[in-house]
Tab-separated table of C-alpha atoms in Angstrom:
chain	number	residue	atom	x	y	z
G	24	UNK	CA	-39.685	95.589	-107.713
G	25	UNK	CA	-39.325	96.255	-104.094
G	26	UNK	CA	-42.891	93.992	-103.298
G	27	UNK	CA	-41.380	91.916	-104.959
G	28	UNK	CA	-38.059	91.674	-102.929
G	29	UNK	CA	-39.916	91.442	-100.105
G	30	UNK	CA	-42.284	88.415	-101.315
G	31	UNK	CA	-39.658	86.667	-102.497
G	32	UNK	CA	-37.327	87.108	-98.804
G	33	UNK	CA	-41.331	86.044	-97.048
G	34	UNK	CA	-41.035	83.053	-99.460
G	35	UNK	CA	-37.598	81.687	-98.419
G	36	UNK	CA	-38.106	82.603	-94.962
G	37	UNK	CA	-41.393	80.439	-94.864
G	38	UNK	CA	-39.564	78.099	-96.143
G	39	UNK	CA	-36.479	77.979	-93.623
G	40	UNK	CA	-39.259	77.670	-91.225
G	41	UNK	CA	-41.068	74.968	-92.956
G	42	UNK	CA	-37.809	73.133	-93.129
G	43	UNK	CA	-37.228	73.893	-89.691
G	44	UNK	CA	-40.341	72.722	-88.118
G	45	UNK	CA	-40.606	69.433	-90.439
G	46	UNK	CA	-37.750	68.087	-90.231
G	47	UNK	CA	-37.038	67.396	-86.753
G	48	UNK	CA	-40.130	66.132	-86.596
G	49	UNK	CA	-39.071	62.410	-87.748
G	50	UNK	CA	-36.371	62.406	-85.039
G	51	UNK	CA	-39.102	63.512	-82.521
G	52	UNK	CA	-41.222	60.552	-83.724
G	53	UNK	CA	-38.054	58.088	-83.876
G	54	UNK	CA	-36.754	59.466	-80.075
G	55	UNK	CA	-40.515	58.390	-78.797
G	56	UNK	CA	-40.491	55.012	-80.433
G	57	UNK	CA	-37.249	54.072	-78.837
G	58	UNK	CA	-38.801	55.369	-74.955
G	59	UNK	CA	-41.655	53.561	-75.447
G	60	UNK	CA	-39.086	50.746	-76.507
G	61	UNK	CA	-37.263	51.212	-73.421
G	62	UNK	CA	-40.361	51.518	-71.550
G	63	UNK	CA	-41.434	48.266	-72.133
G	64	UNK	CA	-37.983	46.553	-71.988
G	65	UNK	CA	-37.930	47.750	-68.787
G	66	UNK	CA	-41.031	46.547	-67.248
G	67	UNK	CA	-40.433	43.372	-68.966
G	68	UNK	CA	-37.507	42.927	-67.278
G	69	UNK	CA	-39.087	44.285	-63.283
G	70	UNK	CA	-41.252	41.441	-63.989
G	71	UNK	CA	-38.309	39.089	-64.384
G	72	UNK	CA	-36.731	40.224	-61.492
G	73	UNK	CA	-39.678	39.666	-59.360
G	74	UNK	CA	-39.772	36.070	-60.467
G	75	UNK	CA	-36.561	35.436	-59.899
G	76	UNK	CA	-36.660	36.936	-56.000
G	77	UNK	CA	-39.162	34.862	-55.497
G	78	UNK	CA	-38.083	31.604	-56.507
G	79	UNK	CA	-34.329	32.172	-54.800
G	80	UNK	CA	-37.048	32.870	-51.723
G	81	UNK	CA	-38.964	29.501	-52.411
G	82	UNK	CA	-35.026	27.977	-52.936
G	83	UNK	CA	-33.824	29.223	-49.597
G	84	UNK	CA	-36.827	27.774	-47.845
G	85	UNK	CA	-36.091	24.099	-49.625
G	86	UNK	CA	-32.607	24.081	-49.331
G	87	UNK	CA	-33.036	24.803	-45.207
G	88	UNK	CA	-35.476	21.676	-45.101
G	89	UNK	CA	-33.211	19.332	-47.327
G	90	UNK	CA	-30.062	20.458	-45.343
G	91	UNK	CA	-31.465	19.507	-42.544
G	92	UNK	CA	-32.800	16.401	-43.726
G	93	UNK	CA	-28.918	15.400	-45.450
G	94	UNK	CA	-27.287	14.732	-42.131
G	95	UNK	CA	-29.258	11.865	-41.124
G	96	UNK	CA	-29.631	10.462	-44.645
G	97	UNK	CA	-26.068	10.348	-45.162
G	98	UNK	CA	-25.720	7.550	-42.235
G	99	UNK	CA	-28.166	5.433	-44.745
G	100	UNK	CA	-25.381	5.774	-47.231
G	101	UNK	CA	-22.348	5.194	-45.692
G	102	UNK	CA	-23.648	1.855	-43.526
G	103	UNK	CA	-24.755	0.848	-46.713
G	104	UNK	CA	-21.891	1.077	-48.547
G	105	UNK	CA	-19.737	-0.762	-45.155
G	106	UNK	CA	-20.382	-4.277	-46.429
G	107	UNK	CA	-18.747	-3.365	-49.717
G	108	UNK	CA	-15.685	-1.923	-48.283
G	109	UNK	CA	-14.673	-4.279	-45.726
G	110	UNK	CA	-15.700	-7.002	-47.744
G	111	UNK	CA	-13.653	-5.503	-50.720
G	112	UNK	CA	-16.277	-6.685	-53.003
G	113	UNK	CA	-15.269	-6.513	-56.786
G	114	UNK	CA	-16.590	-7.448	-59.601
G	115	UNK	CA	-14.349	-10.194	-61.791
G	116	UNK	CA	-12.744	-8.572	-65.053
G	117	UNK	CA	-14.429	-10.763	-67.223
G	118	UNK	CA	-17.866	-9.449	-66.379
G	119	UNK	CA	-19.412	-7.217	-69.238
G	120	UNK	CA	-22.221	-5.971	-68.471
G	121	UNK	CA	-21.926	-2.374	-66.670
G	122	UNK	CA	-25.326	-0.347	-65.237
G	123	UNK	CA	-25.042	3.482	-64.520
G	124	UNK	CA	-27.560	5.062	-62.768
G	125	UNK	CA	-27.471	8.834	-63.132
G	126	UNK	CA	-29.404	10.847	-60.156
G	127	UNK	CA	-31.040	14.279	-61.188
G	128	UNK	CA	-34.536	15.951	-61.136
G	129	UNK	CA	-37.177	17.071	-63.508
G	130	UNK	CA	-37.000	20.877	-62.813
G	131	UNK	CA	-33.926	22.764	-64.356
G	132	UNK	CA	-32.922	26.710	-63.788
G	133	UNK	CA	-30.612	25.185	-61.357
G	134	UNK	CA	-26.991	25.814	-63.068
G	135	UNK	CA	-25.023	23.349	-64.048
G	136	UNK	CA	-26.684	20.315	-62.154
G	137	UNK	CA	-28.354	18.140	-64.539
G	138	UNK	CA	-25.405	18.772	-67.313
G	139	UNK	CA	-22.169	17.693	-64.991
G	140	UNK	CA	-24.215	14.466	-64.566
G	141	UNK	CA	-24.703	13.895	-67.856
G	142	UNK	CA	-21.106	14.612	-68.819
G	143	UNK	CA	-19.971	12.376	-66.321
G	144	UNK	CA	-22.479	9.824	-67.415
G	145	UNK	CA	-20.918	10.266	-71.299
G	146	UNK	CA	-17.187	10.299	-70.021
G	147	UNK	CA	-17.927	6.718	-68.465
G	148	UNK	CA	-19.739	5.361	-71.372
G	149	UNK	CA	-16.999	5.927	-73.902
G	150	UNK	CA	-14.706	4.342	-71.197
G	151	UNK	CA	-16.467	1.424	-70.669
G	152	UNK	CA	-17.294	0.665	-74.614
G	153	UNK	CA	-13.670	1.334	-75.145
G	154	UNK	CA	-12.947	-1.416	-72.948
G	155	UNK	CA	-15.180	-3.939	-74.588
G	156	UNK	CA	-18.504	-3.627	-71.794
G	157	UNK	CA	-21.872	-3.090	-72.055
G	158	UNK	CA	-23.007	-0.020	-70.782
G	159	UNK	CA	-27.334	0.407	-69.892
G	160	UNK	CA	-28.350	3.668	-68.220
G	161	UNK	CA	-30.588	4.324	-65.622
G	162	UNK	CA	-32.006	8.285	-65.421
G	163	UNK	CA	-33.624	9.337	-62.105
G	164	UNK	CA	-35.222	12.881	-63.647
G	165	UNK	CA	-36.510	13.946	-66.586
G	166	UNK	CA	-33.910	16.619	-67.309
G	167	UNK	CA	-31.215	13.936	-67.626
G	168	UNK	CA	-33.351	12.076	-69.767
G	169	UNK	CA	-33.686	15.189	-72.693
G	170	UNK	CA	-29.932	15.485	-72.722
G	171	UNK	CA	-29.171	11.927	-72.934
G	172	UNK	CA	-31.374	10.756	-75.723
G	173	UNK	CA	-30.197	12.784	-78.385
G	174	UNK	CA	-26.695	11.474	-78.159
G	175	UNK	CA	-27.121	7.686	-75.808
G	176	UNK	CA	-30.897	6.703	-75.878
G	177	UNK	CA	-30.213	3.378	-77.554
G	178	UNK	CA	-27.980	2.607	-73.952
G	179	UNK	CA	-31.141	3.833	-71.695
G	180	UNK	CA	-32.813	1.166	-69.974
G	181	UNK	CA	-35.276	3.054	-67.379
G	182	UNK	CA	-36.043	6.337	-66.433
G	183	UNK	CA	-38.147	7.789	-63.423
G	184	UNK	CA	-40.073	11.447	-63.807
G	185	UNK	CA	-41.391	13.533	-61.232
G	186	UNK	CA	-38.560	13.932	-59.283
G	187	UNK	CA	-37.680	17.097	-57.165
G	188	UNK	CA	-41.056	18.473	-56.907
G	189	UNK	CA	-41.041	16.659	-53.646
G	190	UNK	CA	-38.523	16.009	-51.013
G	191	UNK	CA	-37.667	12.718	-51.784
G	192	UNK	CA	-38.604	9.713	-49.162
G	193	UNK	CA	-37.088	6.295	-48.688
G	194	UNK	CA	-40.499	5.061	-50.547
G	195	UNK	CA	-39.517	6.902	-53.635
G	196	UNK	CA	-36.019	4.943	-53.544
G	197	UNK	CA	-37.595	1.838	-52.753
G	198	UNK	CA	-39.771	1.798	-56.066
G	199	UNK	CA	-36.742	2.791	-58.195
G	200	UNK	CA	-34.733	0.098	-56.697
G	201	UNK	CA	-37.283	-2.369	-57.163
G	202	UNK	CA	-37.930	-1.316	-60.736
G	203	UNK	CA	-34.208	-1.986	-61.387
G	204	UNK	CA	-34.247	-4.836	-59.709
G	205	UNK	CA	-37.796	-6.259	-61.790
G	206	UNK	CA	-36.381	-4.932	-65.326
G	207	UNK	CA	-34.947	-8.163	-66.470
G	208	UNK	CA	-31.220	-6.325	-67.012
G	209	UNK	CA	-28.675	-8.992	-64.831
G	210	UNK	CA	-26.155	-6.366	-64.956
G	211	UNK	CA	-22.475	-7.049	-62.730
G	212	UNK	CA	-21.403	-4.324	-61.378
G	213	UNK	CA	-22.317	-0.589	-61.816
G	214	UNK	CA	-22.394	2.922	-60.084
G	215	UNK	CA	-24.975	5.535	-59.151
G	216	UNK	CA	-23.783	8.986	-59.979
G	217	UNK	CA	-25.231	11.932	-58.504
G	218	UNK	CA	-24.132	15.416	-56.666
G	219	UNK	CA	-22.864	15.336	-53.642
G	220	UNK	CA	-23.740	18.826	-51.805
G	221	UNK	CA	-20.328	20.450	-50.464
G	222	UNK	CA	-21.432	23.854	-49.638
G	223	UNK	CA	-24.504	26.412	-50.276
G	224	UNK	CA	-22.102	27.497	-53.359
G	225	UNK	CA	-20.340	24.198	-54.008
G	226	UNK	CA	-20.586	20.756	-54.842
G	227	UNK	CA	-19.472	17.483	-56.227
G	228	UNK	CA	-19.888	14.839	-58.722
G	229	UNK	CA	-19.202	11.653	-57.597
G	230	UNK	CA	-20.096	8.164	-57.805
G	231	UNK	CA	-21.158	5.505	-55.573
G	232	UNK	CA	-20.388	1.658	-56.593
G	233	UNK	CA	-23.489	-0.954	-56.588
G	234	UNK	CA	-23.139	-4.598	-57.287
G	235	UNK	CA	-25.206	-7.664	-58.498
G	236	UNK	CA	-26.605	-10.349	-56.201
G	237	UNK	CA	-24.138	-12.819	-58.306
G	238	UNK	CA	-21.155	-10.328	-57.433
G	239	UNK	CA	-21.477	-10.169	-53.869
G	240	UNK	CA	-21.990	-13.870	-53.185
G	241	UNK	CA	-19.266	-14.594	-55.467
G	242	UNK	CA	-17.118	-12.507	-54.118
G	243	UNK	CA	-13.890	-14.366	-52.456
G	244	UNK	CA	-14.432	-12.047	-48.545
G	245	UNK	CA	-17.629	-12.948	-48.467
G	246	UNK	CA	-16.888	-15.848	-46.852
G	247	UNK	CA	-15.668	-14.447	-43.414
G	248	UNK	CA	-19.317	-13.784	-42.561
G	249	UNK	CA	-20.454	-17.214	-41.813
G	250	UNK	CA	-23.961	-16.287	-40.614
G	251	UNK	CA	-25.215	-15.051	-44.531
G	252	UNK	CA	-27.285	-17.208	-46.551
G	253	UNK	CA	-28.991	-16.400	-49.461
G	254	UNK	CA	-32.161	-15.252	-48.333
G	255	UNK	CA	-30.604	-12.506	-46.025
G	256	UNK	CA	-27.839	-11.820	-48.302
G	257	UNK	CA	-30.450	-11.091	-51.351
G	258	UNK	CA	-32.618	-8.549	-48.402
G	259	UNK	CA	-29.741	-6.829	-47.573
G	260	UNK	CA	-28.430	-6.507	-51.153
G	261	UNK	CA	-31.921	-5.285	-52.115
G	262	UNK	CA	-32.031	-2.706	-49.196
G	263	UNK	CA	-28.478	-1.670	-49.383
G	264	UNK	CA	-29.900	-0.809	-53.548
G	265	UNK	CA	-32.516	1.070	-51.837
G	266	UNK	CA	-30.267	3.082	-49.557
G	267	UNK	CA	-27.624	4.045	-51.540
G	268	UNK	CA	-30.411	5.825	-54.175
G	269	UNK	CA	-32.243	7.546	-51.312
G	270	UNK	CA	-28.843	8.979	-50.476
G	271	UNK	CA	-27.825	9.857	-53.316
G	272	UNK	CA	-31.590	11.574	-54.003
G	273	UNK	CA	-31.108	13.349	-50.795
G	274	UNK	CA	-27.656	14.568	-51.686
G	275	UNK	CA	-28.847	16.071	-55.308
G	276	UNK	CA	-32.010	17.431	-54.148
G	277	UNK	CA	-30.163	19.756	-51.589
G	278	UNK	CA	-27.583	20.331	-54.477
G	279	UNK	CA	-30.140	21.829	-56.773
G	280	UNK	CA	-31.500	23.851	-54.246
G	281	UNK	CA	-28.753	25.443	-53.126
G	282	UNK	CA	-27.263	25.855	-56.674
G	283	UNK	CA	-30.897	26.908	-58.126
G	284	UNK	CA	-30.468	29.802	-55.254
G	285	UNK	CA	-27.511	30.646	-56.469
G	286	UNK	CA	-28.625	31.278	-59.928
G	287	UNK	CA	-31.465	32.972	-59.021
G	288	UNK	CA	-29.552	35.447	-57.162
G	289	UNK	CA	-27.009	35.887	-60.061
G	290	UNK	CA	-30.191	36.584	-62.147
G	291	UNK	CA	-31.871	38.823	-60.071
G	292	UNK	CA	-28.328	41.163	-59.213
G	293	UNK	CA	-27.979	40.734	-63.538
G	294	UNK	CA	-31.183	42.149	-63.733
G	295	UNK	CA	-30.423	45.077	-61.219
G	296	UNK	CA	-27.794	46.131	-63.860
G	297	UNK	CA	-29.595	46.248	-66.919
G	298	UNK	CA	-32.514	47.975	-65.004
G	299	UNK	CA	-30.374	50.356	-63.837
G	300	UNK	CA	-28.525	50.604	-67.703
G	301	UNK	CA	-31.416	51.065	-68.986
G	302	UNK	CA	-32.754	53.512	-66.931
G	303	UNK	CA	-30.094	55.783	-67.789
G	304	UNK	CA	-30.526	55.477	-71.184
G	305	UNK	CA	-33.989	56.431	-71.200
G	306	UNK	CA	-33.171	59.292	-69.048
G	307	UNK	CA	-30.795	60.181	-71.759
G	308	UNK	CA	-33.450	59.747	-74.516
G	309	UNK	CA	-35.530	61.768	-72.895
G	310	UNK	CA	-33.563	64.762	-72.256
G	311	UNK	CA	-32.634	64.718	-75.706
G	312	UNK	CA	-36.310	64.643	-76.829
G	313	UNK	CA	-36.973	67.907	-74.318
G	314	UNK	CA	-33.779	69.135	-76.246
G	315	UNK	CA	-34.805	69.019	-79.634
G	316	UNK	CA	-38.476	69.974	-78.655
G	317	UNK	CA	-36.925	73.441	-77.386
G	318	UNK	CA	-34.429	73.835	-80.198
G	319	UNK	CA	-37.728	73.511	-82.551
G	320	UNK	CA	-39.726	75.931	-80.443
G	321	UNK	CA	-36.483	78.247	-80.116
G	322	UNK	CA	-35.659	77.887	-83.926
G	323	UNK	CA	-39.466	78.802	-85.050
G	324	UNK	CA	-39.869	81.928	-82.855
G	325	UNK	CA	-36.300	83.122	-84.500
G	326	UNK	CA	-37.911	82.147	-87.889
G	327	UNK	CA	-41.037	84.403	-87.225
């Protein structure tokens, strides 16, 4: 009777042990799949940061050479727009036909540039269909063009790609103006919106008005400049077209850059935290794996 006692005590004991040593074993396996988990999360997300370091790097370096070259593009803009404001050229009220030209780019991680154009764009087309005009759209970047067709591509009437790989040059805002110009749309009055750079973490929507060849000769002030005819009144109106969109490019490209710096730095301090979150957790894990690893060890030499 006593052997067996003692077999049956070596029994359950072999089998605390058994259930000791087995068991923990799942949470063991589970424990590595999550650090392996973390493992790669984090690496995954090293490699974003990289990226992201570099391209505020490759931003800063733009935005320099486009803030430098703002200052004297703004002077194209504003003597441009003179002859409108001292001639207080307006178009009648009974003219219908309305052209917006919306200035963005073709490359996007940049914030909120392309989509506060668009809005704009969308707040002036319900005001101007409200009010019985027609309303054609112009789109100066492919990024303006994807959020505008799904909701207003029956009102677009051109769009221009690659823009903002380059700096933009008068040439580029030659050919759009002459496109405009050639596209057959006699529109009366309209305005070119765009982003007008405040600050390196700031700036602007606005617009900038542009009329018709009709419109300005029309227009009643006209007349106190006796020396215009047509043929220099249609070159100027076809150069002051041209100079208003090379502002405005000029104003949006150094816009993006600084606001595409911006959100790369965001990204890259965003990814600092998780690394750092993450870290900790798998510092955690893995102390609790050790933990568990020397509980089992402890556990199986009490067992024996």
């Amino acid at each position: 009777r006593r052997s067996s006692d003692l077999t049956l005590i070596g029994v359950i004991m072999f089998a605390r042990s058994s259930a000791v040593v087995f068991q923990p074993q799942w949470g063991q396996v589970r424990n590595m799949a999550t650090l392996k988990e973390i493992t790669r999360r984090l690496k995954s997300i090293k490699n974003i940061q990289k990226i992201t370091k570099s391209m505020k790097m490759v931003a800063a370096a733009k935005y320099t050479k486009a803030e430098r070259s703002l200052k004297p593009a703004r002077v194209y803009g504003t003597g441009a727009l003179a002859l409108y404001e001292k001639a207080e050229i307006k178009a009648p009220e009974d003219k219908k036909k309305h052209l917006l030209v919306g200035v963005s780019s073709d490359r996007g991680l940049c914030g909120a540039i392309h989509s506060s154009v668009a809005k704009t764009i969308k707040t002036e087309i319900a005001a101007l269909s409200k009010s019985g005009k027609e309303v054609m759209i112009v789109g100066v970047g492919d990024k303006l063009r994807g959020i505008l067709q799904r909701t207003h591509g029956d009102h677009i009437l051109l769009t221009f790609k690659e823009v903002g790989r380059k700096p933009p040059t008068f040439g580029d805002a030659s050919i759009i103006a002459t496109e405009l110009l050639n596209s057959g749309y006699e529109f009366d009055q309209g305005s070119v919106i765009f982003n007008r750079f405040k600050s390196v973490i700031s700036y602007k929507t606005e617009d900038k008005p542009i009329f018709s060849l009709d419109t300005v000769s029309g227009s009643e002030s006209i007349s106190v400049y006796d020396d215009i005819d047509a043929d220099v009144l249609r070159n100027y109106q076809e150069f002051t077209l041209a100079n208003i969109i090379f502002y405005t490019l000029k104003e949006s490209t150094t816009s993006e850059q600084s606001a595409r710096m911006t959100a790369m730095d965001n990204a890259s301090k965003n990814a600092s935290e998780m690394i750092d979150k993450l870290t900790l957790t798998f510092n955690r894990t893995r102390q609790a794996v050790i933990t568990k690893e020397l509980i089992e060890i402890i556990s199986g030499a009490a067992a024996l």
